[in-house]
Coordinates of C-alpha atoms in Angstrom, one line a residue:
M743 CA -6.1 -7.3 3.8
S744 CA -7.9 -5.1 1.3
T745 CA -10.8 -6.7 -0.5
P746 CA -11.6 -5.5 -4.0
R747 CA -15.4 -5.5 -4.5
T748 CA -15.2 -6.1 -8.3
L749 CA -12.6 -7.4 -10.6
M750 CA -13.7 -5.3 -13.6
L751 CA -11.4 -2.5 -14.6
P752 CA -13.1 0.9 -15.0
D753 CA -12.9 2.5 -18.4
G754 CA -9.4 4.0 -19.0
V755 CA -7.7 1.8 -16.4
H756 CA -5.3 -0.8 -17.9
A757 CA -2.6 -3.2 -16.9
A758 CA 0.9 -2.2 -18.0
T759 CA 4.5 -3.0 -17.1
L760 CA 6.6 -0.2 -15.7
E761 CA 10.3 -0.6 -16.7
T762 CA 12.9 0.9 -14.3
D763 CA 16.6 0.6 -13.7
R764 CA 15.8 -1.8 -10.9
G765 CA 13.6 -4.1 -12.8
S766 CA 10.0 -4.4 -14.2
F767 CA 6.9 -3.9 -12.1
A768 CA 3.3 -4.9 -12.8
T769 CA 1.0 -1.8 -12.6
L770 CA -2.5 -0.5 -13.2
Q771 CA -2.5 2.8 -15.0
A772 CA -4.8 5.5 -16.2
R773 CA -4.3 8.9 -17.9
P774 CA -6.6 11.9 -18.1
D775 CA -9.0 11.8 -21.1
V776 CA -8.5 15.5 -22.0
G777 CA -6.0 18.3 -21.3
T778 CA -2.4 18.3 -20.1
P779 CA -1.9 16.0 -17.2
L780 CA -1.3 17.8 -13.9
G781 CA 1.4 15.3 -12.9
T782 CA 1.8 11.7 -11.7
V783 CA 0.4 9.9 -8.7
L784 CA 2.3 6.7 -7.6
L785 CA 0.3 4.3 -5.4
I786 CA 2.1 1.7 -3.2
P787 CA 0.1 -1.2 -1.8
G788 CA 0.3 -2.8 1.6
W789 CA 0.9 -6.2 3.3
T790 CA -0.8 -9.0 1.3
G791 CA -2.1 -6.3 -1.0
S792 CA -1.6 -5.4 -4.7
K793 CA -2.2 -2.8 -7.3
E794 CA -5.8 -3.9 -7.5
D795 CA -6.5 -2.4 -4.0
F796 CA -6.4 1.0 -5.8
T797 CA -8.4 0.2 -8.9
P798 CA -11.3 2.6 -8.3
L799 CA -8.9 5.3 -7.0
V800 CA -6.8 5.1 -10.1
H801 CA -9.9 5.8 -12.1
H802 CA -11.0 8.8 -10.0
L803 CA -7.6 10.4 -9.9
A804 CA -7.2 10.2 -13.6
R805 CA -10.6 11.9 -14.0
Y806 CA -9.2 14.7 -11.9
G807 CA -6.4 15.2 -14.4
W808 CA -3.6 13.0 -12.9
I809 CA -1.6 10.2 -14.6
T810 CA -2.1 7.5 -12.0
V811 CA 0.0 4.4 -11.5
A812 CA -0.7 1.6 -8.9
V813 CA 2.1 -1.0 -8.6
D814 CA 2.8 -4.5 -7.3
Q815 CA 6.0 -4.2 -5.3
R816 CA 8.8 -6.7 -5.7
G817 CA 7.5 -10.2 -4.9
Q818 CA 3.9 -9.0 -4.7
Y819 CA 1.3 -10.8 -6.9
E820 CA 2.3 -10.1 -10.5
T821 CA 5.8 -8.6 -9.9
P822 CA 8.4 -11.3 -9.5
G823 CA 10.7 -11.2 -6.5
P824 CA 14.1 -12.7 -5.7
A825 CA 14.5 -15.8 -3.5
D826 CA 17.0 -14.0 -1.3
P827 CA 15.5 -12.7 2.0
S828 CA 18.0 -9.8 2.0
A829 CA 16.2 -8.4 -1.1
Y830 CA 13.2 -7.5 1.0
T831 CA 14.6 -4.8 3.4
L832 CA 12.8 -1.5 3.6
A833 CA 15.9 0.0 1.9
E834 CA 15.4 -2.2 -1.1
F835 CA 11.7 -1.5 -1.3
G836 CA 12.4 2.2 -1.0
A837 CA 15.0 2.2 -3.7
D838 CA 12.5 0.5 -6.0
V839 CA 10.0 3.3 -5.5
V840 CA 12.6 5.9 -6.2
A841 CA 13.3 4.1 -9.4
M842 CA 9.6 4.0 -10.3
S843 CA 9.2 7.7 -9.7
K844 CA 12.3 8.4 -11.9
A845 CA 10.9 6.2 -14.7
L846 CA 7.7 8.1 -14.5
G847 CA 9.5 11.4 -14.9
G848 CA 10.0 12.3 -11.2
Y849 CA 8.2 14.7 -8.9
S850 CA 5.5 12.0 -8.2
Q851 CA 2.8 12.5 -5.6
L852 CA 3.5 9.4 -3.5
V853 CA 0.7 7.5 -1.7
G854 CA 1.6 4.6 0.5
H855 CA -1.2 2.4 2.0
S856 CA -0.5 0.5 5.2
F857 CA 2.9 -1.3 4.9
G858 CA 3.2 0.7 1.7
G859 CA 3.4 3.8 3.8
L860 CA 6.5 2.5 5.5
V861 CA 8.0 1.9 2.0
A862 CA 6.9 5.3 0.8
R863 CA 8.6 7.0 3.8
E864 CA 11.8 5.0 3.1
A865 CA 11.7 6.1 -0.6
V866 CA 11.4 9.8 0.4
L867 CA 14.3 9.4 2.9
T868 CA 16.3 7.7 0.2
D869 CA 15.8 10.5 -2.4
P870 CA 13.4 13.3 -1.5
T871 CA 14.2 15.1 -4.8
V872 CA 11.9 12.9 -6.9
F873 CA 8.7 13.3 -4.9
S874 CA 6.4 16.2 -4.7
S875 CA 4.5 14.9 -1.7
I876 CA 3.8 11.8 0.4
T877 CA 0.5 10.6 1.8
L878 CA 0.5 8.0 4.5
L879 CA -2.8 6.2 4.0
C880 CA -3.9 4.1 7.0
S881 CA -0.3 3.6 7.8
G882 CA 1.8 4.0 10.9
P883 CA 5.2 5.2 12.2
A884 CA 6.8 1.8 13.0
A885 CA 6.2 -1.9 13.7
F886 CA 3.0 -2.9 15.4
S887 CA 3.3 -3.0 19.2
D888 CA 0.1 -4.8 20.2
E889 CA 1.2 -8.3 21.4
V890 CA -1.7 -10.2 19.9
T891 CA -1.1 -8.6 16.5
R892 CA 2.6 -9.4 16.8
Q893 CA 2.0 -13.0 17.6
G894 CA -0.3 -13.4 14.6
L895 CA 2.3 -11.9 12.3
Q896 CA 5.1 -14.1 13.8
M897 CA 3.0 -17.2 13.2
L898 CA 2.3 -16.2 9.6
A899 CA 6.0 -15.4 8.9
F900 CA 6.9 -18.8 10.3
G901 CA 4.3 -20.6 8.2
L902 CA 5.5 -18.8 5.0
E903 CA 9.0 -20.0 5.7
N904 CA 8.1 -23.6 6.5
L905 CA 4.8 -24.5 4.7
P906 CA 3.5 -24.3 1.1
I907 CA 2.0 -20.8 0.6
E908 CA -1.3 -22.4 -0.4
Q909 CA -1.5 -24.1 2.9
V910 CA -0.7 -20.9 4.7
Y911 CA -3.5 -19.2 2.9
D912 CA -6.0 -21.9 3.8
L913 CA -5.0 -21.7 7.5
K914 CA -5.2 -17.9 7.5
L915 CA -8.6 -18.0 5.8
D916 CA -9.9 -20.5 8.3
H917 CA -8.8 -18.2 11.1
D918 CA -10.2 -15.1 9.6
S919 CA -13.5 -16.6 8.7
K920 CA -14.1 -17.4 12.4
Q921 CA -13.8 -13.8 13.4
P922 CA -17.1 -12.0 14.3
T923 CA -16.5 -9.2 11.8
Y924 CA -15.8 -11.5 8.8
V925 CA -17.9 -11.1 5.7
A926 CA -17.5 -13.7 3.0
P927 CA -16.6 -12.1 -0.4
A928 CA -18.3 -12.9 -3.6
E929 CA -17.1 -16.1 -5.3
D930 CA -15.0 -14.4 -8.0
V931 CA -13.4 -12.1 -5.4
A932 CA -12.6 -15.0 -3.1
A933 CA -10.9 -16.8 -6.0
F934 CA -8.9 -13.6 -6.8
L935 CA -7.8 -13.2 -3.1
R936 CA -6.5 -16.7 -3.0
K937 CA -4.8 -16.3 -6.4
R938 CA -3.2 -13.1 -5.2
F939 CA -1.9 -14.4 -1.9
T940 CA -0.5 -17.5 -3.4
G941 CA 1.0 -15.5 -6.2
N942 CA 3.3 -13.8 -3.8
A943 CA 6.9 -14.8 -3.5
P944 CA 6.7 -16.7 -0.2
I945 CA 10.0 -15.5 1.2
G946 CA 9.1 -12.0 0.1
L947 CA 5.7 -12.1 2.0
A948 CA 7.5 -13.6 5.0
E949 CA 10.0 -10.7 5.0
I950 CA 7.3 -8.0 4.5
T951 CA 5.5 -9.6 7.5
K952 CA 8.8 -9.2 9.5
R953 CA 9.0 -5.6 8.6
L954 CA 5.8 -5.1 10.4
L955 CA 7.5 -6.4 13.5
D956 CA 10.9 -4.7 13.3
T957 CA 10.6 -1.3 11.6
D958 CA 11.8 1.7 13.6
D959 CA 10.0 5.0 13.8
R960 CA 11.6 7.5 11.5
T961 CA 8.8 10.0 11.4
D962 CA 11.1 12.8 12.7
M963 CA 13.4 12.3 9.7
L964 CA 10.5 12.4 7.3
A965 CA 9.4 15.7 8.9
K966 CA 12.8 17.1 8.1
S967 CA 12.9 15.8 4.5
G968 CA 11.3 18.9 2.9
V969 CA 8.6 16.8 1.2
R970 CA 5.1 17.8 2.0
A971 CA 3.3 15.1 4.0
Q972 CA -0.3 14.1 4.6
V973 CA -1.8 11.5 7.0
V974 CA -5.2 10.0 6.1
Y975 CA -7.2 7.1 7.6
G976 CA -10.7 5.6 7.5
E977 CA -12.8 6.3 10.5
T978 CA -13.0 2.6 11.4
D979 CA -9.4 1.8 10.4
D980 CA -8.3 -1.3 12.3
G981 CA -4.6 -1.3 11.3
W982 CA -2.4 1.0 13.4
P983 CA -4.4 2.4 16.3
L984 CA -5.9 5.8 15.4
P985 CA -4.1 7.6 18.3
V986 CA -0.8 6.3 16.9
Q987 CA -1.7 7.7 13.5
E988 CA -2.7 11.0 15.1
A989 CA 0.6 11.2 17.0
M990 CA 2.5 10.6 13.7
A991 CA 0.6 13.4 12.0
E992 CA 1.5 15.7 14.9
V993 CA 5.2 14.9 14.5
L994 CA 4.8 15.8 10.8
G995 CA 3.2 19.1 11.7
V996 CA -0.1 18.2 10.0
Q997 CA -3.6 17.4 11.0
A998 CA -4.7 13.8 10.2
Q999 CA -7.7 13.6 7.8
V1000 CA -10.5 11.1 8.4
I1001 CA -12.5 9.5 5.6
P1002 CA -16.1 8.8 6.9
S1003 CA -17.6 5.3 6.3
A1004 CA -14.3 3.8 5.5
G1005 CA -12.1 1.3 7.2
H1006 CA -8.5 0.2 6.5
S1007 CA -9.0 0.4 2.8
P1008 CA -10.5 3.8 1.9
A1009 CA -9.5 3.5 -1.7
I1010 CA -12.0 0.7 -2.0
D1011 CA -14.6 1.7 0.7
Q1012 CA -14.8 5.4 -0.4
P1013 CA -12.7 6.0 -3.5
A1014 CA -14.4 9.3 -4.5
A1015 CA -13.9 10.8 -1.1
T1016 CA -10.3 9.5 -0.9
A1017 CA -9.5 11.0 -4.3
R1018 CA -11.0 14.3 -3.3
I1019 CA -8.8 14.5 -0.1
L1020 CA -5.7 13.5 -2.1
V1021 CA -6.2 16.0 -5.0
D1022 CA -7.0 18.8 -2.6
F1023 CA -3.6 18.1 -0.9
F1024 CA -1.8 17.8 -4.2
H1025 CA -2.9 21.3 -5.2
K1026 CA -1.8 22.9 -1.9
R1027 CA 1.5 24.7 -1.8

């Protein structure tokens, strides 16, 4: 889970609703202050995440000259989601992102964080013509294979399907707070994290959790899509194992880039360095 360090929006970053032919999506957006925008960056959050995970990155990318849009996916936080479990397949998520890019004028630079990387890949495979590039940020090629991780995800999915989401959050927080690496967030951030988690559509979050258990590796198809790809992770990323991300980069024919002093959420840990790596990639041809 990403942990925003502050709930204040930087100057120029504002909440807005993105209207598409597949529905409305809550976003945080920013535009460059001066000059003609260089294009659009579309940021897709991960499991239990939201658009707020990109708040400082939205600000930095806009200062580099890019219209930047971070979204809540269907069923995430401030974007409503259907009650039907079949609405939360990767194909449905991917089609949403295609619609978002089209609504923003197409040719988006697409960045998917963690689970959002799986969605971003699906979007590119659905319609590569509306994306200029794809960045897989602390993401992986397929479902998690580590048995301990899988068991935890299975338990969470079961809880979301059988218990009130508030109770699931409390149980998860109790578990997480007993881990040796746990650092308690500030009171206002802790309140936000609870509000965000419990704001999810429970069936949607359960199905997203299952996608982390059943997604197939389609990296070879992405490599053949014709869309430029980039793999980036924090040096202490604890999501997909780093060798797995390195192997994914190799299949894509690129060298993975490492962000120093960052973990699973470089957009929060090191937003300036993350923005620099992204814009350098956007400008390459």
